[in-house]
């Protein structure tokens, strides 16, 4: 009997020790992310490239995939026309010539005649990912090796491009060349919908501090594709296999299809491109001191849940082990583990631990928000933001449980099945019968690509 008690006590001691280590480790990661946000984003110096001569800086082609009238579209696109960089072109890509975004694009081209801007109309069917298909025309016609792919719902500061090129040309501390520069998403909501507020709270606190901490440690690729800057010459060497290139030739490439077209089979093409640079070429990523201001828009609670489910299921089929650990990084699970361990070792009240934990977590998250935004949480959205923060914490575990059992995801009205290697296949269309017919017609293999080029006005 005593022997059984000793075994039980030893097992509980082991669990309590493991729980305390995990609790302290997660808080260390959170504080690292908070420190990274403070040190990187509270000062944003002007890059010397902003005032350099055109011939003194590398040219950049900005690719913006467009579909319909996204929230804040005019201001989002205008932020690329006003970049303080002397040598860039803008390629605005739409799949259809009747796309609603085109009048906005043409108005901006007329407003900024000194900016080299072109419209690429048409898509090339290289895979299941409509964003990649949309981008192929601009990708092939880009005049420069450096590409900046920027989502249509993102707006950026005028100095973002210059600072990103600076980062791309600066080697990492380990001496490895930087292949990709990315920007942490910073959400702002133009609506007071429940889903909008929750997504805003998630991206600007929990997601941001974990994203920054992982990229500070830099032991693995971790990239969100809202705003990515990289070289086309690097992309043309990789294919998403994530297997290192064995040849010792300086410009050796993978066998078979390479370049952007090779990533059309992935739903998370941005993450796969970054991973390919990391694993296939042995290169690294970097963050500049700018954020990708992501306009959330009119998002319902259902929209938010679907979005989170989608990306959890994508990650599950790309990095299964890491995805299984995610619930144990959520604050509710973590505080249950930590408070039990602290009670076992020090006799502290669980409720006291819970109150202290969430008070400190809120302070840390608001500090991250202040660093990314450049200002404290505005009073005008204070209570809505805090309600979204609480809802995010409460919903995290139920959403994970919903997401982990299943492989189908919805994106822009279409349903896909995520495969084990991170690829996807088309399942069905959630739209009307007429829209379904149109989708099938458009996604048949094409033998041409329509490109409309608008010259720079004198």
PDB file of N, CA and C in Angstrom, residues 219-293:
ATOM      1  N   UNK A 219      14.509  29.375 -35.036  1.00  0.00           N
ATOM      2  CA  UNK A 219      14.971  28.002 -35.216  1.00  0.00           C
ATOM      3  C   UNK A 219      14.176  27.290 -36.312  1.00  0.00           C
ATOM      4  N   UNK A 220      13.124  27.946 -36.809  1.00  0.00           N
ATOM      5  CA  UNK A 220      12.298  27.370 -37.864  1.00  0.00           C
ATOM      6  C   UNK A 220      11.581  28.494 -38.587  1.00  0.00           C
ATOM      7  N   UNK A 221      11.182  28.226 -39.817  1.00  0.00           N
ATOM      8  CA  UNK A 221      10.450  29.206 -40.615  1.00  0.00           C
ATOM      9  C   UNK A 221       9.066  29.453 -40.016  1.00  0.00           C
ATOM     10  N   UNK A 222       8.687  30.718 -39.912  1.00  0.00           N
ATOM     11  CA  UNK A 222       7.356  31.088 -39.434  1.00  0.00           C
ATOM     12  C   UNK A 222       6.983  32.411 -40.109  1.00  0.00           C
ATOM     13  N   UNK A 223       6.159  32.329 -41.148  1.00  0.00           N
ATOM     14  CA  UNK A 223       5.852  33.505 -41.970  1.00  0.00           C
ATOM     15  C   UNK A 223       4.375  33.533 -42.319  1.00  0.00           C
ATOM     16  N   UNK A 224       3.766  34.703 -42.169  1.00  0.00           N
ATOM     17  CA  UNK A 224       2.412  34.967 -42.656  1.00  0.00           C
ATOM     18  C   UNK A 224       2.547  35.841 -43.905  1.00  0.00           C
ATOM     19  N   UNK A 225       1.772  35.532 -44.937  1.00  0.00           N
ATOM     20  CA  UNK A 225       2.001  36.144 -46.233  1.00  0.00           C
ATOM     21  C   UNK A 225       1.242  37.409 -46.542  1.00  0.00           C
ATOM     22  N   UNK A 226       0.869  38.194 -45.542  1.00  0.00           N
ATOM     23  CA  UNK A 226       0.195  39.454 -45.833  1.00  0.00           C
ATOM     24  C   UNK A 226       1.093  40.402 -46.619  1.00  0.00           C
ATOM     25  N   UNK A 227       2.383  40.383 -46.309  1.00  0.00           N
ATOM     26  CA  UNK A 227       3.343  41.293 -46.945  1.00  0.00           C
ATOM     27  C   UNK A 227       4.702  40.625 -46.943  1.00  0.00           C
ATOM     28  N   UNK A 228       5.140  40.144 -48.118  1.00  0.00           N
ATOM     29  CA  UNK A 228       6.411  39.429 -48.241  1.00  0.00           C
ATOM     30  C   UNK A 228       7.248  40.014 -49.369  1.00  0.00           C
ATOM     31  N   UNK A 229       8.529  40.232 -49.088  1.00  0.00           N
ATOM     32  CA  UNK A 229       9.478  40.742 -50.077  1.00  0.00           C
ATOM     33  C   UNK A 229      10.550  39.686 -50.304  1.00  0.00           C
ATOM     34  N   UNK A 230      10.770  39.292 -51.553  1.00  0.00           N
ATOM     35  CA  UNK A 230      11.793  38.289 -51.845  1.00  0.00           C
ATOM     36  C   UNK A 230      12.255  38.443 -53.283  1.00  0.00           C
ATOM     37  N   UNK A 231      13.281  37.662 -53.652  1.00  0.00           N
ATOM     38  CA  UNK A 231      13.846  37.714 -55.005  1.00  0.00           C
ATOM     39  C   UNK A 231      13.230  36.617 -55.870  1.00  0.00           C
ATOM     40  N   UNK A 232      12.826  36.994 -57.070  1.00  0.00           N
ATOM     41  CA  UNK A 232      12.293  36.006 -57.996  1.00  0.00           C
ATOM     42  C   UNK A 232      13.352  34.965 -58.348  1.00  0.00           C
ATOM     43  N   UNK A 233      14.621  35.375 -58.419  1.00  0.00           N
ATOM     44  CA  UNK A 233      15.696  34.439 -58.753  1.00  0.00           C
ATOM     45  C   UNK A 233      15.832  33.349 -57.694  1.00  0.00           C
ATOM     46  N   UNK A 234      15.521  33.661 -56.443  1.00  0.00           N
ATOM     47  CA  UNK A 234      15.513  32.623 -55.403  1.00  0.00           C
ATOM     48  C   UNK A 234      14.298  31.713 -55.547  1.00  0.00           C
ATOM     49  N   UNK A 235      13.145  32.311 -55.828  1.00  0.00           N
ATOM     50  CA  UNK A 235      11.917  31.528 -55.953  1.00  0.00           C
ATOM     51  C   UNK A 235      11.992  30.564 -57.127  1.00  0.00           C
ATOM     52  N   UNK A 236      12.697  30.951 -58.182  1.00  0.00           N
ATOM     53  CA  UNK A 236      12.815  30.093 -59.361  1.00  0.00           C
ATOM     54  C   UNK A 236      13.701  28.877 -59.115  1.00  0.00           C
ATOM     55  N   UNK A 237      14.300  28.782 -57.948  1.00  0.00           N
ATOM     56  CA  UNK A 237      15.166  27.639 -57.623  1.00  0.00           C
ATOM     57  C   UNK A 237      14.475  26.600 -56.738  1.00  0.00           C
ATOM     58  N   UNK A 238      13.284  26.911 -56.215  1.00  0.00           N
ATOM     59  CA  UNK A 238      12.639  26.025 -55.247  1.00  0.00           C
ATOM     60  C   UNK A 238      11.278  25.553 -55.767  1.00  0.00           C
ATOM     61  N   UNK A 239      10.784  24.458 -55.154  1.00  0.00           N
ATOM     62  CA  UNK A 239       9.515  23.889 -55.628  1.00  0.00           C
ATOM     63  C   UNK A 239       8.581  23.444 -54.504  1.00  0.00           C
ATOM     64  N   UNK A 240       8.927  23.720 -53.244  1.00  0.00           N
ATOM     65  CA  UNK A 240       8.053  23.332 -52.145  1.00  0.00           C
ATOM     66  C   UNK A 240       8.248  21.924 -51.639  1.00  0.00           C
ATOM     67  N   UNK A 241       9.265  21.222 -52.121  1.00  0.00           N
ATOM     68  CA  UNK A 241       9.530  19.863 -51.629  1.00  0.00           C
ATOM     69  C   UNK A 241      10.133  19.887 -50.225  1.00  0.00           C
ATOM     70  N   UNK A 242      10.737  21.020 -49.860  1.00  0.00           N
ATOM     71  CA  UNK A 242      11.408  21.229 -48.567  1.00  0.00           C
ATOM     72  C   UNK A 242      12.609  20.311 -48.380  1.00  0.00           C
ATOM     73  N   UNK A 243      13.136  19.777 -49.490  1.00  0.00           N
ATOM     74  CA  UNK A 243      14.349  18.965 -49.452  1.00  0.00           C
ATOM     75  C   UNK A 243      15.530  19.815 -49.907  1.00  0.00           C
ATOM     76  N   UNK A 244      16.624  19.824 -49.152  1.00  0.00           N
ATOM     77  CA  UNK A 244      17.768  20.672 -49.528  1.00  0.00           C
ATOM     78  C   UNK A 244      18.293  20.349 -50.913  1.00  0.00           C
ATOM     79  N   UNK A 245      18.688  21.369 -51.634  1.00  0.00           N
ATOM     80  CA  UNK A 245      19.323  21.176 -52.943  1.00  0.00           C
ATOM     81  C   UNK A 245      20.692  20.556 -52.720  1.00  0.00           C
ATOM     82  N   UNK A 246      20.951  19.447 -53.366  1.00  0.00           N
ATOM     83  CA  UNK A 246      22.197  18.717 -53.126  1.00  0.00           C
ATOM     84  C   UNK A 246      23.365  19.241 -53.946  1.00  0.00           C
ATOM     85  N   UNK A 247      23.086  19.883 -55.069  1.00  0.00           N
ATOM     86  CA  UNK A 247      24.161  20.388 -55.914  1.00  0.00           C
ATOM     87  C   UNK A 247      24.913  21.518 -55.224  1.00  0.00           C
ATOM     88  N   UNK A 248      26.217  21.577 -55.482  1.00  0.00           N
ATOM     89  CA  UNK A 248      27.044  22.643 -54.907  1.00  0.00           C
ATOM     90  C   UNK A 248      27.171  23.844 -55.839  1.00  0.00           C
ATOM     91  N   UNK A 249      26.523  23.789 -56.999  1.00  0.00           N
ATOM     92  CA  UNK A 249      26.558  24.926 -57.912  1.00  0.00           C
ATOM     93  C   UNK A 249      25.896  26.135 -57.264  1.00  0.00           C
ATOM     94  N   UNK A 250      26.439  27.343 -57.471  1.00  0.00           N
ATOM     95  CA  UNK A 250      25.907  28.542 -56.796  1.00  0.00           C
ATOM     96  C   UNK A 250      24.427  28.805 -57.071  1.00  0.00           C
ATOM     97  N   UNK A 251      23.981  28.567 -58.302  1.00  0.00           N
ATOM     98  CA  UNK A 251      22.591  28.848 -58.671  1.00  0.00           C
ATOM     99  C   UNK A 251      21.804  27.569 -58.965  1.00  0.00           C
ATOM    100  N   UNK A 252      22.175  26.490 -58.315  1.00  0.00           N
ATOM    101  CA  UNK A 252      21.488  25.212 -58.535  1.00  0.00           C
ATOM    102  C   UNK A 252      20.021  25.323 -58.124  1.00  0.00           C
ATOM    103  N   UNK A 253      19.168  24.583 -58.804  1.00  0.00           N
ATOM    104  CA  UNK A 253      17.733  24.618 -58.529  1.00  0.00           C
ATOM    105  C   UNK A 253      17.197  23.197 -58.416  1.00  0.00           C
ATOM    106  N   UNK A 254      15.990  23.094 -57.892  1.00  0.00           N
ATOM    107  CA  UNK A 254      15.345  21.800 -57.778  1.00  0.00           C
ATOM    108  C   UNK A 254      14.928  21.290 -59.156  1.00  0.00           C
ATOM    109  N   UNK A 255      14.758  19.988 -59.251  1.00  0.00           N
ATOM    110  CA  UNK A 255      14.269  19.404 -60.493  1.00  0.00           C
ATOM    111  C   UNK A 255      12.781  19.691 -60.648  1.00  0.00           C
ATOM    112  N   UNK A 256      12.317  19.695 -61.887  1.00  0.00           N
ATOM    113  CA  UNK A 256      10.893  19.870 -62.147  1.00  0.00           C
ATOM    114  C   UNK A 256      10.459  21.328 -62.086  1.00  0.00           C
ATOM    115  N   UNK A 257       9.155  21.514 -61.925  1.00  0.00           N
ATOM    116  CA  UNK A 257       8.558  22.848 -61.905  1.00  0.00           C
ATOM    117  C   UNK A 257       9.018  23.629 -60.678  1.00  0.00           C
ATOM    118  N   UNK A 258       9.514  24.835 -60.911  1.00  0.00           N
ATOM    119  CA  UNK A 258       9.941  25.709 -59.826  1.00  0.00           C
ATOM    120  C   UNK A 258       9.292  27.079 -60.001  1.00  0.00           C
ATOM    121  N   UNK A 259       9.547  27.954 -59.070  1.00  0.00           N
ATOM    122  CA  UNK A 259       8.982  29.294 -59.142  1.00  0.00           C
ATOM    123  C   UNK A 259       7.597  29.359 -58.529  1.00  0.00           C
ATOM    124  N   UNK A 260       6.931  30.482 -58.715  1.00  0.00           N
ATOM    125  CA  UNK A 260       5.622  30.689 -58.111  1.00  0.00           C
ATOM    126  C   UNK A 260       4.614  29.626 -58.530  1.00  0.00           C
ATOM    127  N   UNK A 261       4.665  29.192 -59.780  1.00  0.00           N
ATOM    128  CA  UNK A 261       3.719  28.199 -60.284  1.00  0.00           C
ATOM    129  C   UNK A 261       3.769  26.903 -59.477  1.00  0.00           C
ATOM    130  N   UNK A 262       4.934  26.563 -58.937  1.00  0.00           N
ATOM    131  CA  UNK A 262       5.080  25.325 -58.180  1.00  0.00           C
ATOM    132  C   UNK A 262       4.299  25.350 -56.869  1.00  0.00           C
ATOM    133  N   UNK A 263       3.901  26.554 -56.428  1.00  0.00           N
ATOM    134  CA  UNK A 263       3.227  26.682 -55.141  1.00  0.00           C
ATOM    135  C   UNK A 263       1.719  26.870 -55.293  1.00  0.00           C
ATOM    136  N   UNK A 264       1.215  26.726 -56.510  1.00  0.00           N
ATOM    137  CA  UNK A 264      -0.220  26.827 -56.738  1.00  0.00           C
ATOM    138  C   UNK A 264      -1.005  25.677 -56.155  1.00  0.00           C
ATOM    139  N   UNK A 265      -0.319  24.605 -55.781  1.00  0.00           N
ATOM    140  CA  UNK A 265      -1.009  23.438 -55.219  1.00  0.00           C
ATOM    141  C   UNK A 265      -1.241  23.560 -53.724  1.00  0.00           C
ATOM    142  N   UNK A 266      -0.697  24.617 -53.106  1.00  0.00           N
ATOM    143  CA  UNK A 266      -0.846  24.834 -51.671  1.00  0.00           C
ATOM    144  C   UNK A 266      -1.846  25.953 -51.401  1.00  0.00           C
ATOM    145  N   UNK A 267      -2.630  25.804 -50.347  1.00  0.00           N
ATOM    146  CA  UNK A 267      -3.502  26.890 -49.924  1.00  0.00           C
ATOM    147  C   UNK A 267      -2.698  27.954 -49.198  1.00  0.00           C
ATOM    148  N   UNK A 268      -1.736  27.524 -48.370  1.00  0.00           N
ATOM    149  CA  UNK A 268      -0.860  28.462 -47.646  1.00  0.00           C
ATOM    150  C   UNK A 268       0.446  28.610 -48.419  1.00  0.00           C
ATOM    151  N   UNK A 269       0.334  29.180 -49.625  1.00  0.00           N
ATOM    152  CA  UNK A 269       1.516  29.297 -50.486  1.00  0.00           C
ATOM    153  C   UNK A 269       2.582  30.188 -49.866  1.00  0.00           C
ATOM    154  N   UNK A 270       2.165  31.189 -49.081  1.00  0.00           N
ATOM    155  CA  UNK A 270       3.125  32.107 -48.464  1.00  0.00           C
ATOM    156  C   UNK A 270       4.028  31.363 -47.483  1.00  0.00           C
ATOM    157  N   UNK A 271       3.431  30.552 -46.621  1.00  0.00           N
ATOM    158  CA  UNK A 271       4.206  29.788 -45.654  1.00  0.00           C
ATOM    159  C   UNK A 271       5.116  28.781 -46.334  1.00  0.00           C
ATOM    160  N   UNK A 272       4.626  28.171 -47.411  1.00  0.00           N
ATOM    161  CA  UNK A 272       5.429  27.170 -48.115  1.00  0.00           C
ATOM    162  C   UNK A 272       6.598  27.805 -48.851  1.00  0.00           C
ATOM    163  N   UNK A 273       6.402  28.986 -49.420  1.00  0.00           N
ATOM    164  CA  UNK A 273       7.504  29.689 -50.082  1.00  0.00           C
ATOM    165  C   UNK A 273       8.597  30.011 -49.066  1.00  0.00           C
ATOM    166  N   UNK A 274       8.197  30.535 -47.914  1.00  0.00           N
ATOM    167  CA  UNK A 274       9.163  30.852 -46.865  1.00  0.00           C
ATOM    168  C   UNK A 274       9.893  29.598 -46.393  1.00  0.00           C
ATOM    169  N   UNK A 275       9.153  28.507 -46.205  1.00  0.00           N
ATOM    170  CA  UNK A 275       9.770  27.254 -45.769  1.00  0.00           C
ATOM    171  C   UNK A 275      10.727  26.714 -46.825  1.00  0.00           C
ATOM    172  N   UNK A 276      10.394  26.899 -48.096  1.00  0.00           N
ATOM    173  CA  UNK A 276      11.273  26.440 -49.174  1.00  0.00           C
ATOM    174  C   UNK A 276      12.591  27.204 -49.168  1.00  0.00           C
ATOM    175  N   UNK A 277      12.538  28.517 -48.977  1.00  0.00           N
ATOM    176  CA  UNK A 277      13.773  29.297 -48.874  1.00  0.00           C
ATOM    177  C   UNK A 277      14.631  28.785 -47.716  1.00  0.00           C
ATOM    178  N   UNK A 278      13.967  28.496 -46.613  1.00  0.00           N
ATOM    179  CA  UNK A 278      14.663  28.081 -45.390  1.00  0.00           C
ATOM    180  C   UNK A 278      15.301  26.695 -45.549  1.00  0.00           C
ATOM    181  N   UNK A 279      14.503  25.724 -46.023  1.00  0.00           N
ATOM    182  CA  UNK A 279      14.953  24.334 -46.031  1.00  0.00           C
ATOM    183  C   UNK A 279      15.652  23.939 -47.335  1.00  0.00           C
ATOM    184  N   UNK A 280      15.195  24.460 -48.468  1.00  0.00           N
ATOM    185  CA  UNK A 280      15.784  24.050 -49.741  1.00  0.00           C
ATOM    186  C   UNK A 280      17.043  24.829 -50.076  1.00  0.00           C
ATOM    187  N   UNK A 281      17.066  26.111 -49.735  1.00  0.00           N
ATOM    188  CA  UNK A 281      18.228  26.950 -50.049  1.00  0.00           C
ATOM    189  C   UNK A 281      19.106  27.223 -48.839  1.00  0.00           C
ATOM    190  N   UNK A 282      18.609  26.928 -47.638  1.00  0.00           N
ATOM    191  CA  UNK A 282      19.388  27.194 -46.433  1.00  0.00           C
ATOM    192  C   UNK A 282      19.501  28.665 -46.116  1.00  0.00           C
ATOM    193  N   UNK A 283      18.548  29.475 -46.602  1.00  0.00           N
ATOM    194  CA  UNK A 283      18.563  30.912 -46.363  1.00  0.00           C
ATOM    195  C   UNK A 283      17.626  31.255 -45.209  1.00  0.00           C
ATOM    196  N   UNK A 284      17.570  32.513 -44.841  1.00  0.00           N
ATOM    197  CA  UNK A 284      16.810  32.914 -43.667  1.00  0.00           C
ATOM    198  C   UNK A 284      15.831  34.045 -43.983  1.00  0.00           C
ATOM    199  N   UNK A 285      14.987  34.389 -42.997  1.00  0.00           N
ATOM    200  CA  UNK A 285      14.008  35.467 -43.119  1.00  0.00           C
ATOM    201  C   UNK A 285      14.359  36.580 -42.145  1.00  0.00           C
ATOM    202  N   UNK A 286      13.735  37.721 -42.341  1.00  0.00           N
ATOM    203  CA  UNK A 286      13.890  38.802 -41.374  1.00  0.00           C
ATOM    204  C   UNK A 286      12.619  39.639 -41.360  1.00  0.00           C
ATOM    205  N   UNK A 287      12.414  40.328 -40.257  1.00  0.00           N
ATOM    206  CA  UNK A 287      11.317  41.279 -40.104  1.00  0.00           C
ATOM    207  C   UNK A 287      11.891  42.688 -40.160  1.00  0.00           C
ATOM    208  N   UNK A 288      11.208  43.596 -40.814  1.00  0.00           N
ATOM    209  CA  UNK A 288      11.607  44.997 -40.708  1.00  0.00           C
ATOM    210  C   UNK A 288      10.849  45.604 -39.525  1.00  0.00           C
ATOM    211  N   UNK A 289      10.990  46.903 -39.323  1.00  0.00           N
ATOM    212  CA  UNK A 289      10.332  47.544 -38.174  1.00  0.00           C
ATOM    213  C   UNK A 289       8.945  48.082 -38.535  1.00  0.00           C
ATOM    214  N   UNK A 290       8.380  47.569 -39.635  1.00  0.00           N
ATOM    215  CA  UNK A 290       7.039  47.990 -40.055  1.00  0.00           C
ATOM    216  C   UNK A 290       6.042  46.860 -39.846  1.00  0.00           C
ATOM    217  N   UNK A 291       4.766  47.216 -39.818  1.00  0.00           N
ATOM    218  CA  UNK A 291       3.691  46.238 -39.722  1.00  0.00           C
ATOM    219  C   UNK A 291       2.877  46.255 -41.012  1.00  0.00           C
ATOM    220  N   UNK A 292       2.205  45.160 -41.272  1.00  0.00           N
ATOM    221  CA  UNK A 292       1.235  45.091 -42.366  1.00  0.00           C
ATOM    222  C   UNK A 292      -0.130  45.373 -41.760  1.00  0.00           C
ATOM    223  N   UNK A 293      -0.633  46.571 -41.972  1.00  0.00           N
ATOM    224  CA  UNK A 293      -1.908  46.969 -41.363  1.00  0.00           C
ATOM    225  C   UNK A 293      -3.053  46.267 -42.105  1.00  0.00           C
TER     226      UNK A 293
END
